[in-house]
Amino acid sequence: MTTLTLTNARIIDPETGRDEPGHILIDGGQISGIGPAISPQGDILDVKGAIAAPGLIDMRVLTGEPGAENRESIASAAQAAAIGGVTSIVIMPDTNPVIDDMSLVEYIQNRGRETDISVLVAGALTKKLDGKTLTEIGMMSERGAVMFSNGATPIADSLIMRRILSYSARFNALVSNRCKDPALTNGACAHESDFSSRLGLNGSPSTAERIMVERDIALAELTGGRLLIDMISSEDAVNAIRNAKRRDIEIASSVSINHLCLNEIDIGDYRTFAKLDPPLREETDRLALLDAVNDGTIDVVVSAHDPRPAGEKRLPFAEASPGAVGLELLLAAGLSQVADDKLDLMAFLKTVTINPATLLDLPSGRLQEGAPADIVIFDPSKPWVCNSDTLSSKSNNTPFDTRRMTGKVMATLSAGKLVHNSFSE
Amino acid sequence: MASSHGYPFEKRHCLSIADFHRPDIESLLSLGEHYLDLSVQKSSERSVLAGKTLVNLFFENSTRTQKSFELAGRRLGADVINMNVANSSVKKGETLLDTAATLNAMNPDILVVRHGASGAPALLSQKVECSVINAGDGMHEHPTQALLDALTLRQAFNGDFGGIRIAICGDIAHSRVARSNVQLLNMLGCDVRLVGPPTLIPSNADRWGADVFHDMETGLAGCDVVMMLRLQLERMNGAFVPSKREYFHFYGLDRTKLGFAKPGALVMHPGPMNRGVEISSDIADDPDISLITQQVETGVAMRMGILHALSDAQDGIA
């Protein structure tokens, strides 16, 4: 392992709130020294005043491997992640076959080891995601599954959800559940509003989300299970979570970067790249979500990376697949909201570094001596224009195409290795 | 005969452990112990229940409990009738109380009842003139099993097992054996623990007078006895626990997990066992640590003791 020093950085460590100029000494894949008083050793990378923060941990990444490698492979997702400053990704279990068994957990881990970043696995909550049959949460945890999810389909049956939360508590396993009432969202492809009804699209109301959020909070309270409310999208859900946290119920929630940047108007003239699940909602919802990130009500911001080939998107709106790629844009899109004064930089960085690290019990997510040298270097004010054709994912379905962005990833280090460097460009 | 510390045994029924006080239990255990001697048990003087009629009324299928009561009754000289109601009148739509009225008209002396619904034997006992013994009702109680377990322990620990630590492990939620045993062992001064996955332990079981644990390592620490419970097959495949292999991995009793208990700890199981699910064969079959065969053997003697005590109470012999 080589010794490397990042010089002239603005060091931001969201766990301690540190924000000061200094150098970072990297040795053996770990941070061996950090601060203004460090004397540079070994190779030098002068970052010229750019921000150095912990590499991002993205808790919600879908690939097509196994089963649909044409959408995205683990290798191509890892490459996109490195470009986006993401050094750890949690792979969702809704693949073909579903990751509902120890051997499949190990398969993903093995594929992940072939990449330059940390690839972590979320096991399925139910066999084949059937919503009924518990999986071997204990044995998958022992093999290193960091959390459990039922993918895009929520656990509809309250009894099953109760048993899952209760059973997983024994292993202190993190249970992530999509928050949408299945009956109220059946057949919907947009947010239920004046706008979607004019477009003639079936909408689902924010209430469908709130009902599931409230149910899962109540079940977490009953069982003592560790709940992550997966990807909220509405002000109603924010209020429910804020109330629960006020009552000291230990739950966590996430939001996708798309819902912090976009609203229902972005589906405009039936733009299927902005068709998402949950759907983009109203501007008031977006502002409530941003506030909730700023005040810590929302714990985690995810990319919700969901690669879809053109064939799944070039369809009438109701028939197109939902989802957008996001690994390369998560940080830049968040920084654009920071530049717009909508997001607080430190609050945002917490949700993509130390908060996921704490939930998943990872040593990364912090810039401290002894921590893994997973580091992102970014220029928070550099302007650029998003061009979907230049994305390195196998699929390039992004609602940010042609948008002006503020803030760009300059370099990424994963375990001390420079896995992306655009200083030379 | 049936008295202890000067307290006569005067109970009419055997429905729940909670119906008995400590002297009652001591009387029953002493009588059970008396019948453990095979020469006493099999003696041709079958006079205790002579002229009395015992009816086995089983609404759920059972082999060991029913045969155990049948043998106990016959060895005490009773006329024994087995009624497998599961296959007859119930199917024709007769209600429990109609069955009770019919039976009552036949003037039995002791009714042994097993029923799938909690509280059914208690309901029946209000409608018949004879003594009723609960041979297992739903997820409520199985008092004769608890008594025979206590007698087995008394034998294994040479009469004094107050103060021992005992872990009851597995499907506590659906177990009538666990509910009866927690009460009885607590009454007898044991330190009782419940161990199992959270899905198989009622959320308020810590209020039963037992400490609740969700993993075997801490749950079995310092235990003198480990009592394994049967896990029904239909509860294994993803309903309450994900799979047989995961259940065995975390909760099945093998040498490693038994190693968490006190050295020389003994193992019990009310049967029938699922080998390789809640208990490994090498433990179940090891005569140095397994009390499982003794439990069956004790079963007949203990039930003779219970029948004897109830019969004496009916006749006013104290």
PDB file of C-alpha atoms in Angstrom, chain A residues 101-102 132-140 142 162-164 166-167 169-171, chain B residues 197-199 203 214-216 237-243 245-247 249-251:
ATOM      1  CA  ASP A 101     -30.796 -16.970   0.634  1.00  0.00           C
ATOM      2  CA  MET A 102     -27.301 -17.101   2.137  1.00  0.00           C
ATOM      3  CA  LYS A 132     -45.734 -13.810   3.304  1.00  0.00           C
ATOM      4  CA  THR A 133     -42.863 -16.207   3.900  1.00  0.00           C
ATOM      5  CA  LEU A 134     -40.092 -15.099   6.265  1.00  0.00           C
ATOM      6  CA  THR A 135     -36.528 -15.499   4.993  1.00  0.00           C
ATOM      7  CA  GLU A 136     -33.531 -16.698   6.987  1.00  0.00           C
ATOM      8  CA  ILE A 137     -32.810 -13.252   8.406  1.00  0.00           C
ATOM      9  CA  GLY A 138     -30.552 -14.681  11.104  1.00  0.00           C
ATOM     10  CA  MET A 139     -28.328 -16.740   8.841  1.00  0.00           C
ATOM     11  CA  MET A 140     -28.172 -14.044   6.153  1.00  0.00           C
ATOM     12  CA  GLU A 142     -24.391 -13.891   9.948  1.00  0.00           C
ATOM     13  CA  ARG A 162     -45.301  -7.601  12.899  1.00  0.00           C
ATOM     14  CA  ARG A 163     -43.613 -10.997  12.807  1.00  0.00           C
ATOM     15  CA  ILE A 164     -40.775  -9.714  10.632  1.00  0.00           C
ATOM     16  CA  SER A 166     -40.299  -8.995  15.965  1.00  0.00           C
ATOM     17  CA  TYR A 167     -38.147 -11.815  14.564  1.00  0.00           C
ATOM     18  CA  ALA A 169     -35.176  -7.687  16.525  1.00  0.00           C
ATOM     19  CA  ARG A 170     -33.482 -10.830  17.853  1.00  0.00           C
ATOM     20  CA  PHE A 171     -30.668 -10.220  15.354  1.00  0.00           C
TER      21      PHE A 171
ATOM     22  CA  PRO B 197     -37.392 -16.342  18.996  1.00  0.00           C
ATOM     23  CA  PRO B 198     -39.516 -13.241  19.649  1.00  0.00           C
ATOM     24  CA  THR B 199     -42.182 -14.550  17.261  1.00  0.00           C
ATOM     25  CA  SER B 203     -44.788 -10.174  24.220  1.00  0.00           C
ATOM     26  CA  HIS B 214     -34.110 -14.601  22.779  1.00  0.00           C
ATOM     27  CA  ASP B 215     -30.806 -16.390  22.370  1.00  0.00           C
ATOM     28  CA  MET B 216     -29.653 -19.716  23.707  1.00  0.00           C
ATOM     29  CA  ASN B 237     -41.814 -22.626   6.955  1.00  0.00           C
ATOM     30  CA  GLY B 238     -41.696 -18.876   6.993  1.00  0.00           C
ATOM     31  CA  ALA B 239     -44.700 -18.260   9.202  1.00  0.00           C
ATOM     32  CA  PHE B 240     -43.208 -17.845  12.678  1.00  0.00           C
ATOM     33  CA  VAL B 241     -39.641 -18.835  11.859  1.00  0.00           C
ATOM     34  CA  PRO B 242     -38.070 -18.864   8.395  1.00  0.00           C
ATOM     35  CA  SER B 243     -36.964 -22.469   8.092  1.00  0.00           C
ATOM     36  CA  ARG B 245     -32.334 -25.078   9.332  1.00  0.00           C
ATOM     37  CA  GLU B 246     -32.392 -21.518  10.676  1.00  0.00           C
ATOM     38  CA  TYR B 247     -34.415 -22.657  13.690  1.00  0.00           C
ATOM     39  CA  HIS B 249     -29.036 -23.208  13.866  1.00  0.00           C
ATOM     40  CA  PHE B 250     -30.172 -20.682  16.468  1.00  0.00           C
ATOM     41  CA  TYR B 251     -32.490 -22.657  18.792  1.00  0.00           C
TER      42      TYR B 251
END
